[in-house]
XYZ file of C-alpha atoms in Angstrom:
757
model
C 121.066 166.695 104.981
C 122.920 164.969 107.845
C 123.059 161.188 108.454
C 120.465 161.351 111.203
C 117.792 163.053 108.918
C 118.726 160.633 106.152
C 117.940 157.728 108.305
C 114.619 159.253 109.572
C 113.568 160.038 105.943
C 114.404 156.453 104.780
C 112.614 154.870 107.796
C 109.545 156.882 106.948
C 109.678 156.074 103.217
C 110.041 152.394 104.037
C 107.036 152.473 106.470
C 104.875 154.061 103.752
C 105.935 151.410 101.180
C 107.509 153.990 99.065
C 111.053 152.506 99.097
C 112.325 148.904 99.988
C 115.096 148.144 102.267
C 118.559 148.176 100.903
C 119.528 145.021 98.983
C 121.954 144.071 96.226
C 121.073 144.352 92.572
C 121.505 140.676 92.062
C 118.866 140.020 94.641
C 116.273 141.931 92.463
C 117.230 140.620 89.191
C 119.199 137.383 88.431
C 120.737 138.615 85.363
C 122.149 141.746 87.009
C 125.881 142.093 86.427
C 126.017 139.169 84.000
C 128.322 139.781 81.117
C 126.757 139.790 77.671
C 127.683 137.183 75.135
C 127.283 137.317 71.261
C 123.929 135.695 70.218
C 125.034 132.507 68.351
C 123.690 129.085 67.809
C 126.345 127.664 70.028
C 125.577 130.165 73.060
C 121.809 129.457 72.550
C 122.420 125.736 72.549
C 124.476 126.070 75.845
C 121.683 128.077 77.540
C 119.131 125.309 76.463
C 121.447 122.524 77.843
C 122.024 124.337 81.223
C 118.233 124.616 81.704
C 117.536 121.136 80.804
C 120.346 119.921 83.183
C 118.804 121.857 86.075
C 115.359 120.286 85.313
C 117.026 116.935 85.287
C 118.652 117.532 88.670
C 115.519 118.445 90.325
C 113.817 115.382 88.791
C 116.513 113.061 89.996
C 116.409 114.703 93.525
C 112.622 113.984 93.751
C 113.092 110.347 92.407
C 115.959 109.729 95.018
C 113.637 111.118 97.772
C 110.752 108.690 96.653
C 112.961 105.677 96.854
C 114.355 106.576 100.344
C 110.817 107.215 101.582
C 110.024 103.628 101.098
C 112.363 102.489 103.829
C 111.804 102.584 107.722
C 114.481 103.359 110.148
C 116.178 100.148 109.872
C 115.996 98.686 106.425
C 117.502 95.342 105.379
C 120.767 95.396 103.419
C 119.031 93.400 100.703
C 116.358 95.990 100.354
C 119.048 98.724 100.140
C 121.004 96.701 97.548
C 117.901 96.465 95.489
C 117.390 100.227 95.776
C 121.060 100.671 94.465
C 120.248 98.450 91.485
C 117.121 100.583 90.852
C 119.268 103.729 90.497
C 119.655 105.266 94.031
C 122.972 106.999 93.906
C 125.494 105.316 96.260
C 126.464 108.795 97.870
C 122.949 109.360 98.755
C 122.475 106.067 100.418
C 125.826 106.535 102.336
C 124.583 109.895 103.509
C 121.321 108.273 104.758
C 123.290 105.672 106.563
C 125.474 108.164 108.520
C 122.977 108.900 111.132
C 120.091 106.971 112.865
C 116.785 107.835 111.163
C 118.586 109.404 108.360
C 116.506 107.931 105.521
C 113.454 110.170 106.200
C 115.708 113.137 106.964
C 117.718 112.598 103.792
C 114.506 112.339 101.592
C 113.113 115.564 103.187
C 116.468 117.302 102.388
C 116.332 116.176 98.674
C 112.798 117.171 98.203
C 113.610 120.659 99.837
C 116.632 120.932 97.413
C 114.444 120.044 94.469
C 111.624 122.378 95.110
C 113.835 125.425 96.321
C 116.584 125.109 93.764
C 117.111 128.305 91.947
C 116.489 128.368 88.236
C 119.564 128.853 86.119
C 120.704 132.501 85.759
C 119.329 134.097 82.529
C 121.605 134.030 79.516
C 122.276 137.580 78.539
C 123.246 138.198 75.042
C 124.102 141.147 72.814
C 120.997 141.901 70.573
C 121.228 140.529 67.075
C 119.115 140.038 64.060
C 116.908 136.985 64.737
C 117.470 135.012 61.430
C 115.332 131.921 60.993
C 118.079 129.728 62.518
C 118.470 131.845 65.635
C 114.806 132.420 66.045
C 114.103 128.559 65.967
C 116.932 128.077 68.580
C 115.546 130.849 70.778
C 112.184 129.160 70.750
C 113.627 125.812 71.598
C 115.488 127.437 74.506
C 112.217 129.183 75.901
C 110.219 125.940 75.563
C 112.919 124.262 77.808
C 112.226 126.894 80.499
C 115.261 129.076 79.838
C 115.299 132.719 80.442
C 117.041 134.959 77.991
C 117.940 138.523 78.113
C 118.721 140.638 75.039
C 120.514 143.502 76.640
C 121.310 146.723 74.803
C 123.869 147.792 77.398
C 125.802 146.576 80.371
C 123.989 146.707 83.701
C 125.647 147.877 86.987
C 127.588 145.288 88.883
C 125.534 142.569 90.614
C 127.036 143.648 94.052
C 125.803 147.153 93.790
C 123.308 148.492 96.401
C 119.868 148.980 95.308
C 116.350 150.002 96.500
C 113.110 149.402 94.928
C 110.917 152.525 94.392
C 107.076 152.026 94.164
C 106.295 155.454 92.520
C 102.639 154.893 92.747
C 102.980 155.569 96.546
C 103.952 159.086 95.751
C 100.630 159.828 94.043
C 97.978 161.019 96.500
C 94.376 162.703 96.084
C 96.060 165.831 94.965
C 98.366 164.305 92.360
C 102.083 163.601 92.463
C 103.771 164.491 95.818
C 107.034 165.600 94.075
C 108.737 167.120 97.149
C 108.162 163.983 99.155
C 109.327 161.728 96.366
C 112.518 163.755 95.648
C 113.289 164.110 99.422
C 113.098 160.255 99.832
C 115.179 159.645 96.678
C 117.984 162.037 97.704
C 118.162 160.217 101.231
C 118.269 156.913 99.415
C 121.071 157.990 96.937
C 123.131 159.518 99.856
C 122.758 156.265 101.857
C 124.245 154.147 98.947
C 127.518 154.721 97.378
C 127.142 154.137 93.664
C 123.726 152.817 94.209
C 120.808 151.847 92.092
C 117.114 152.932 91.998
C 114.820 150.427 90.376
C 111.526 151.977 89.337
C 108.399 149.932 90.039
C 104.662 150.892 90.032
C 104.680 152.773 86.876
C 101.396 151.663 85.438
C 99.760 151.977 88.902
C 101.068 155.507 89.263
C 99.672 156.286 85.656
C 96.212 154.878 86.631
C 96.364 156.764 90.081
C 96.769 160.001 88.068
C 93.438 159.127 86.250
C 95.208 158.546 82.914
C 94.915 155.722 80.424
C 98.081 153.659 80.222
C 97.854 153.169 76.423
C 96.947 156.847 75.592
C 99.458 159.496 74.482
C 98.872 161.299 77.838
C 99.749 158.005 79.599
C 102.936 157.706 77.691
C 103.952 161.290 78.333
C 103.112 160.880 82.000
C 105.295 157.829 82.223
C 108.278 159.673 80.656
C 107.780 162.594 83.146
C 107.623 160.352 86.216
C 110.857 158.612 85.230
C 112.505 162.084 84.588
C 111.260 163.150 88.180
C 112.796 160.011 89.606
C 116.086 160.678 87.784
C 116.145 164.294 88.987
C 115.583 163.167 92.631
C 118.123 160.370 92.571
C 120.966 162.074 90.671
C 120.142 165.680 91.250
C 119.677 166.230 87.387
C 117.424 168.917 86.102
C 113.705 168.335 85.866
C 112.591 170.314 82.690
C 109.373 172.455 82.531
C 108.224 170.269 79.759
C 107.931 167.258 82.019
C 106.885 169.503 84.989
C 103.929 170.828 82.928
C 102.609 167.221 82.171
C 102.614 166.405 85.953
C 101.334 169.892 86.827
C 104.354 170.551 89.263
C 107.243 172.869 89.398
C 110.464 172.356 87.447
C 113.631 171.675 89.320
C 117.117 172.785 88.672
C 120.138 170.488 88.540
C 122.438 170.399 91.751
C 125.584 168.509 92.693
C 125.489 165.130 90.664
C 125.157 162.082 92.819
C 126.518 158.668 91.845
C 123.173 156.951 91.482
C 121.782 155.074 88.573
C 117.919 154.690 87.746
C 116.731 151.490 86.116
C 113.466 149.794 85.055
C 113.866 146.159 85.400
C 111.660 143.005 85.836
C 112.034 142.103 89.423
C 111.993 138.300 90.211
C 109.680 138.519 93.302
C 108.557 142.188 93.715
C 106.163 141.182 96.587
C 109.130 140.199 98.669
C 110.475 143.730 98.663
C 107.215 145.893 98.393
C 104.295 143.806 99.325
C 101.700 146.436 98.452
C 103.200 147.436 95.037
C 100.474 146.910 92.319
C 102.595 146.739 89.304
C 106.089 145.921 88.003
C 108.328 147.136 85.269
C 106.595 149.028 82.329
C 103.959 146.401 81.815
C 100.250 147.521 81.986
C 98.107 146.888 85.031
C 96.572 143.341 84.692
C 93.679 144.354 87.139
C 92.651 147.124 89.552
C 91.031 144.561 92.028
C 92.324 144.202 95.703
C 91.528 141.180 97.865
C 90.756 141.491 101.403
C 89.382 139.050 104.050
C 85.880 139.208 102.570
C 84.953 140.498 99.117
C 87.136 141.924 96.396
C 87.297 145.745 96.097
C 89.201 148.395 93.856
C 92.726 148.742 94.412
C 94.393 152.002 95.568
C 95.261 152.747 91.951
C 91.809 152.036 90.933
C 90.123 154.250 93.402
C 92.488 157.168 92.864
C 92.181 156.844 89.164
C 88.390 157.043 89.229
C 88.465 159.886 91.946
C 90.763 161.961 89.626
C 89.152 161.163 86.331
C 85.351 160.833 87.259
C 84.878 161.190 91.011
C 81.098 160.955 90.668
C 81.466 157.385 89.363
C 83.459 156.081 92.226
C 80.655 154.964 94.481
C 78.920 153.143 91.716
C 82.096 151.399 90.797
C 82.689 150.235 94.386
C 79.238 148.973 94.618
C 79.520 146.927 91.547
C 82.783 145.338 92.498
C 81.418 144.450 95.941
C 78.305 143.029 94.486
C 80.301 140.446 92.776
C 80.939 139.131 96.308
C 81.564 135.373 95.480
C 84.989 134.879 94.143
C 85.741 133.785 90.571
C 87.650 130.732 91.895
C 84.597 129.540 93.841
C 82.183 129.991 90.815
C 84.694 128.147 88.585
C 85.654 125.088 90.582
C 84.235 125.353 94.048
C 86.387 126.174 97.024
C 85.258 123.205 99.013
C 86.329 120.828 96.105
C 89.588 122.349 96.022
C 90.044 122.007 99.826
C 88.947 118.420 99.679
C 91.830 117.868 97.093
C 94.505 119.275 99.392
C 94.418 123.098 98.782
C 95.283 125.059 101.773
C 93.810 128.563 102.482
C 97.180 130.068 101.509
C 97.259 128.130 97.998
C 93.625 129.166 97.467
C 94.526 132.776 98.289
C 97.444 132.639 95.790
C 95.244 131.460 92.950
C 92.446 133.869 93.799
C 94.967 136.752 93.604
C 96.388 135.417 90.366
C 93.029 135.221 88.835
C 92.077 138.671 90.158
C 95.178 140.064 88.232
C 93.962 138.744 85.016
C 95.861 135.473 84.687
C 94.006 132.763 82.995
C 93.177 129.444 84.799
C 95.924 127.488 83.193
C 98.523 130.144 84.514
C 96.912 130.602 88.053
C 97.244 126.904 88.907
C 100.800 126.769 87.582
C 104.056 126.065 89.500
C 104.994 129.664 89.411
C 101.916 130.836 91.210
C 101.226 128.020 93.821
C 104.984 127.408 94.403
C 106.755 124.216 94.809
C 106.098 123.606 98.373
C 102.428 123.606 97.798
C 102.606 121.169 94.873
C 104.946 118.790 96.452
C 103.919 118.873 100.050
C 100.210 119.616 99.922
C 99.241 118.000 96.610
C 101.995 115.285 96.595
C 102.902 115.917 93.047
C 106.076 116.877 91.183
C 106.420 120.684 90.746
C 108.472 120.346 87.537
C 105.459 118.695 85.672
C 103.375 121.857 85.997
C 105.667 124.697 85.045
C 102.969 126.309 82.751
C 100.325 123.543 82.872
C 97.821 124.442 85.490
C 95.192 122.485 83.705
C 97.242 119.357 83.986
C 97.634 120.000 87.721
C 93.748 120.136 88.105
C 93.469 117.007 85.978
C 95.992 115.204 88.326
C 93.901 116.070 91.382
C 90.679 114.753 89.984
C 89.014 117.357 87.802
C 87.552 116.240 84.517
C 88.293 117.786 81.265
C 84.698 119.106 81.134
C 85.216 120.746 84.575
C 88.383 122.456 83.483
C 86.814 123.759 80.214
C 83.642 125.014 82.149
C 85.926 126.846 84.735
C 88.049 128.413 82.005
C 84.905 129.866 80.463
C 83.655 130.944 83.753
C 87.053 132.776 84.424
C 87.293 134.185 80.953
C 83.730 135.589 81.037
C 83.502 136.775 84.436
C 86.806 137.737 85.862
C 88.832 140.464 83.948
C 86.066 141.381 81.652
C 83.694 142.458 84.310
C 86.385 144.655 86.138
C 87.482 146.144 82.822
C 83.859 146.991 82.001
C 83.437 148.721 85.261
C 86.563 150.816 84.820
C 85.629 151.542 81.147
C 82.323 153.027 82.389
C 84.382 155.390 84.518
C 86.383 156.444 81.627
C 89.604 154.444 82.201
C 90.915 151.488 80.190
C 92.674 148.420 81.727
C 95.212 146.552 79.555
C 97.109 147.515 76.279
C 98.435 146.167 73.195
C 102.133 145.081 72.828
C 102.732 148.270 70.650
C 101.297 150.376 73.375
C 103.523 148.664 75.966
C 106.683 149.415 73.775
C 105.796 152.978 73.262
C 105.290 153.412 77.016
C 108.708 151.728 77.828
C 110.364 153.871 75.158
C 109.182 157.059 76.720
C 110.749 155.773 80.077
C 113.912 154.880 78.361
C 114.127 158.286 76.746
C 113.744 160.101 79.952
C 116.269 157.896 81.831
C 118.732 157.832 79.051
C 118.358 154.023 78.557
C 118.305 151.299 81.077
C 114.724 149.967 80.538
C 114.064 146.139 80.160
C 110.778 144.958 78.804
C 109.645 141.522 79.857
C 107.983 139.488 77.053
C 106.268 136.398 77.678
C 103.919 134.178 75.503
C 101.509 137.168 75.268
C 103.874 139.195 73.133
C 106.134 136.444 71.502
C 109.080 137.129 69.481
C 107.426 139.773 67.189
C 107.124 142.029 70.446
C 110.711 141.106 71.254
C 111.934 142.266 67.845
C 109.963 145.447 68.052
C 111.260 146.259 71.393
C 114.841 145.656 70.207
C 114.299 147.965 67.319
C 113.069 150.694 69.791
C 116.376 150.364 71.606
C 114.968 148.486 74.648
C 116.408 145.496 76.459
C 114.126 142.496 76.404
C 113.739 139.635 78.897
C 112.145 136.551 77.290
C 110.415 134.369 79.813
C 110.397 130.685 78.902
C 108.372 127.849 80.232
C 108.657 124.109 79.714
C 106.180 122.933 77.134
C 104.011 120.066 78.479
C 104.385 116.778 76.904
C 102.282 115.968 73.653
C 99.240 113.955 73.742
C 101.274 111.054 72.170
C 103.823 111.277 74.907
C 101.182 111.548 77.680
C 99.447 108.477 76.257
C 102.527 106.546 75.992
C 103.457 107.472 79.560
C 99.962 106.501 80.888
C 100.436 103.025 79.253
C 103.885 102.686 80.797
C 102.760 103.703 84.262
C 99.875 101.434 84.138
C 102.044 98.542 82.903
C 104.515 99.184 85.631
C 101.822 99.326 88.264
C 100.648 95.867 87.037
C 104.231 94.436 87.189
C 104.631 95.789 90.823
C 101.244 94.315 91.887
C 102.228 91.052 90.431
C 105.617 91.142 92.208
C 103.917 91.966 95.592
C 101.252 89.255 95.317
C 102.101 85.697 96.509
C 102.851 83.494 93.539
C 101.161 80.185 94.192
C 102.284 78.788 90.861
C 105.988 78.726 92.099
C 107.400 75.764 94.150
C 106.350 76.061 97.638
C 104.407 79.265 97.170
C 107.277 81.732 97.323
C 106.532 85.124 98.476
C 108.395 88.391 98.391
C 109.313 91.087 101.045
C 109.936 94.600 99.571
C 110.464 93.090 96.158
C 113.156 90.555 97.365
C 112.349 86.886 96.953
C 112.006 84.888 100.239
C 113.519 81.285 100.526
C 110.933 78.518 101.208
C 112.741 75.663 102.924
C 111.729 72.108 102.439
C 109.964 70.077 105.419
C 112.173 67.946 107.462
C 110.501 64.669 106.369
C 110.116 65.117 102.549
C 109.179 62.886 99.419
C 111.111 62.424 96.385
C 112.760 59.527 94.381
C 116.125 58.074 93.424
C 116.942 57.488 89.631
C 119.918 55.310 88.914
C 121.218 55.320 85.348
C 124.428 55.298 83.245
C 125.415 57.906 80.666
C 128.148 56.838 78.488
C 129.172 54.186 80.807
C 129.206 56.484 83.945
C 126.886 55.874 86.762
C 124.773 58.627 87.822
C 122.395 58.735 90.865
C 119.872 61.484 90.950
C 118.101 62.147 94.240
C 115.153 64.656 94.330
C 113.349 66.261 97.281
C 110.009 67.821 97.085
C 107.781 70.425 98.727
C 104.412 69.539 100.300
C 102.577 70.141 97.184
C 104.915 67.893 95.258
C 107.016 70.301 93.283
C 110.754 69.904 93.037
C 112.503 71.522 95.834
C 116.086 69.996 95.775
C 118.372 67.582 93.884
C 121.570 65.629 94.575
C 123.855 64.296 91.991
C 126.252 61.346 92.928
C 128.985 60.001 90.636
C 130.986 57.695 92.659
C 133.710 56.681 90.361
C 134.533 60.148 88.935
C 137.450 62.239 90.027
C 137.177 64.183 93.224
C 137.151 67.597 91.345
C 134.294 66.559 88.931
C 132.298 65.182 91.883
C 132.780 68.305 93.975
C 131.662 70.447 91.027
C 128.436 68.339 90.519
C 127.650 68.313 94.174
C 127.991 72.184 94.250
C 126.049 72.609 91.195
C 123.194 70.605 92.552
C 123.438 72.778 95.854
C 123.193 76.021 93.657
C 120.316 74.655 91.744
C 118.453 73.541 95.060
C 118.823 77.150 96.485
C 117.423 78.543 93.272
C 114.387 76.312 93.426
C 113.906 77.253 97.056
C 113.994 81.000 96.154
C 111.319 80.513 93.481
C 113.322 79.968 90.296
C 111.042 78.029 88.027
C 112.348 74.538 87.067
C 111.469 75.567 83.456
C 114.307 78.090 83.514
C 117.005 75.490 84.600
C 115.705 73.004 81.990
C 115.805 75.613 79.236
C 119.242 76.545 80.187
C 120.943 73.080 80.587
C 119.264 70.680 78.264
C 121.390 69.624 75.273
C 124.601 71.078 76.687
C 127.525 69.041 75.273
C 130.631 67.717 77.326
C 131.904 64.428 78.357
C 130.609 62.083 79.660
C 127.973 61.644 77.117
C 126.304 58.946 74.822
C 123.849 56.085 75.554
C 121.717 56.077 78.568
C 120.894 52.874 80.394
C 118.503 52.421 83.464
C 116.084 55.206 82.425
C 112.867 54.155 80.818
C 112.282 57.411 78.989
C 115.726 58.767 78.032
C 118.094 56.696 75.881
C 120.745 59.180 74.885
C 122.233 62.331 76.431
C 124.665 64.878 75.266
C 126.045 65.411 78.779
C 125.352 64.648 82.437
C 123.393 67.937 82.724
C 121.467 67.162 79.619
C 120.349 63.917 81.063
C 119.560 65.304 84.614
C 117.450 68.183 83.517
C 115.590 66.168 80.811
C 114.719 63.558 83.468
C 113.462 66.287 85.646
C 111.575 67.862 82.950
C 109.778 64.564 82.040
C 108.965 63.666 85.645
C 107.914 67.112 87.094
C 106.963 69.167 84.036
C 105.308 66.482 81.877
C 107.700 67.487 78.980
C 107.321 64.230 77.028
C 108.786 66.233 74.042
C 112.154 65.839 75.866
C 111.834 62.028 76.149
C 113.115 59.944 73.379
C 110.941 56.822 73.889
C 107.152 56.673 74.363
C 107.072 54.044 77.239
C 103.531 53.831 78.588
C 104.117 51.576 81.633
C 103.565 53.170 84.910
C 105.950 53.780 87.941
C 105.252 50.196 89.310
C 106.473 48.185 86.153
C 103.114 47.409 84.472
C 103.630 47.188 80.758
C 101.368 48.041 77.845
C 100.845 44.310 77.096
C 99.226 43.682 80.467
C 95.550 43.082 79.847
C 94.596 44.315 83.341
C 96.264 47.715 82.686
C 93.993 50.767 83.057
C 94.977 54.472 82.155
C 96.387 56.204 85.131
C 94.519 58.831 87.041
C 95.788 62.547 87.119
C 97.774 63.404 90.176
C 95.957 64.884 93.004
C 96.680 67.115 96.081
C 95.766 64.181 98.276
C 98.279 61.983 96.303
C 100.983 64.649 96.932
C 100.737 64.063 100.694
C 101.908 60.397 100.497
C 103.793 59.781 97.223
C 106.245 61.539 95.083
C 105.021 63.426 92.117
C 108.301 62.966 90.386
C 108.381 59.208 90.929
C 104.861 58.735 89.419
C 105.692 61.502 86.750
C 102.452 63.414 87.463
C 100.026 60.367 87.163
C 98.359 58.441 89.730
C 99.039 54.669 89.184
C 95.987 52.518 88.787
C 96.603 50.437 91.770
C 96.998 53.453 94.357
C 93.841 54.131 96.206
C 93.380 57.320 98.289
C 91.577 55.738 101.348
C 90.240 58.857 102.852
C 88.600 59.828 99.521
C 87.215 56.221 98.846
C 85.799 56.119 102.414
C 84.148 59.505 101.890
C 82.695 58.348 98.588
C 81.400 55.109 100.197
C 79.785 56.947 103.012
C 78.064 59.259 100.569
C 76.796 56.325 98.683
C 75.455 54.704 101.930
C 73.719 57.806 102.986
C 72.063 58.195 99.543
C 70.799 54.503 99.586
C 69.476 54.840 103.235
C 67.654 57.924 102.158
C 66.227 56.137 99.202
C 65.053 53.145 101.537
C 63.354 55.572 103.914
C 61.463 57.291 101.007
C 60.166 53.884 99.788
C 59.027 52.788 103.215
C 57.184 56.062 103.601
C 55.509 55.699 100.230
C 54.466 52.080 101.194
C 52.999 53.293 104.471
C 51.000 55.922 102.731
C 49.671 53.347 100.252
C 48.798 50.621 102.730
C 45.009 49.680 102.936
C 42.699 50.092 106.075
C 42.686 46.511 107.765
C 39.658 45.116 109.577
C 39.900 44.039 113.170
C 39.172 40.374 112.491
C 41.718 37.591 111.954
C 41.925 35.619 108.521
C 40.140 32.264 109.059
C 42.815 30.592 106.771
C 46.152 32.078 107.989
C 45.157 33.942 111.166
C 46.779 37.302 110.138
C 44.983 40.501 110.997
C 45.453 41.679 107.389
C 41.749 41.511 106.204
C 40.425 44.527 104.172
C 37.269 45.052 102.171
C 37.620 44.896 98.310
C 34.024 45.822 97.374
C 30.825 47.629 98.647
C 29.068 44.383 98.885
C 31.046 43.141 101.792
C 33.517 41.036 99.953
C 36.928 40.839 101.885
C 40.456 39.729 101.048
C 43.602 38.866 103.249
C 46.651 40.852 102.250
C 48.900 38.076 103.633
C 47.427 34.708 101.961
C 45.218 36.342 99.447
C 42.088 34.286 100.380
C 38.801 36.079 99.387
C 35.495 35.547 101.230
C 32.309 37.415 101.946
C 31.934 39.437 105.264
C 29.547 37.647 107.436
C 28.654 40.450 109.570
């Protein structure tokens, strides 16, 4: 076979989907070429730590991306400083600043890195007895998402050339096409020096031959197919025993070719053989195929029924087509999923997964949908849904009742219906773990080893131990266990609390001095008006004169202070002046006066002692103690910090003044004209707000006028009907009849007489 013929055969095999293009073994299987290590507690803990670290890196990348996405193209330095304080790595920020518009670009890069990061390479160990300690550590590693391979023998180097063989494509209407298969395998072996053939499609090939996977006939056929592949790839003999099973001619051995044949679980089989219907030695999950309209039988299903019971094929196709409406549409509704962000590509992925027999929880998981769909379309964190599709449905708005109903629909109408149709045609779909191990063992015997069984949650560690005892290598596929109900409830509470805190931080705080607001979480400074109110308090603390000047916002709250001590040293005076400036700036940025009071009252240093000149404070432990007690009494109403209960008001009226009345509460109108601190939060009794009094007087006058009008109207309604003659006594035209006999009376003078008419 010359090179030209080899290439022609290979191109034809690739076109038919029998062989994949040439790749390296490491492309097919991440553990390829890894050196085995002893299975010890230390090695298992290291594998668990590596997987946890990879998950944390992904989470941190997504968190950094979310922080960067909050900024526009030209954020303020203060906002960026707050982001650094919130945990944004400095290197990430520097990278975002290196180029214009780099914040969004850097965020996109971080998200891409997080969702496309490859999982840690599987830990490959020498098989060992799983004692209770090792078994528990294996379980812990798997629940952290680790992938563990218990290898019976070393694999070929990761750099070795490899092709994937879909052996089911060599099965036609007349059975196995042995010559076609062996010719393609010989060409593949000649094109690769020390190459590797990885067998796929075994269970689909068994179905295509019209044989049950779990039957003794299916196990024998699997061994015969593997022996035929080995013969075609390496030129080994194909015995009469195997030939009889497949009903083909035996083959003699020839010149040995340096080619190995393996059965391995491939990471993404569809990327190499898009039409391949089964991987490794696992049984077929379904025999459904999905087209543009309604599901139908797959190639393996049609060939299997055609070989086993050809008369039943039309009935099977009709029953499959009659189902029409997809399981996904029945379970959740395609329109509802589209409204929640699912694209047609994502819906197709889920439909195919359900068609292959996966439960609803797995069909909506990260490993089916892909990180890009979850992060970009659904705007969720992919690592939260490694194996928790139910959690994803809940996150996009489906209730627990909706999810339970959908699970029942899928479980009752998906795989069971298809399996029933196949059973009516004499073929079974699916198998027990024991049947899967027997099937894989037959393949390993025909190949002389080199078979790895993938064991997930379906089989568990019991299946793994049985596979190891049978001489098979085992791939344990882990998944991150979702958080417990307690953790979820606590996280829900924490998230709700964080949202409340963020809402409070973003909302204007009108209780603060001057109504301070925040921009992107950074407090804004509110400056005082140019013409402002306040007061000056002169006092002496321990014989040292202190002048306290205050300035107020328009609402009367404290906005600044000045402290003058004229006879102190220059250094002390400068310190006090700068302290006053620092306090004023804090007040203008919204620091509550209460915080300063709590921090500085009762501080002790000289000068200290008796206080004179202040009517509420008689002793102080320091200048700062005196100042902030005075401010607390004047602006906060903290009478507990005043030592003497003096009741006279700000204008000097004492308690003994008989004319004194209780001062009125301070009002907004008063804040416009007098100092809140000077009046200590009370309105002196001899202060009158004219605008308010004028409004009250006007309201009273309007009420009196309205009352007068009402009285006049009432009198007018009650007035008698006067006669047209004048009173003979007073001359008033106010005569009216008082009886039916003609008696009359004057309403003015009261004179009574008889009507003379």
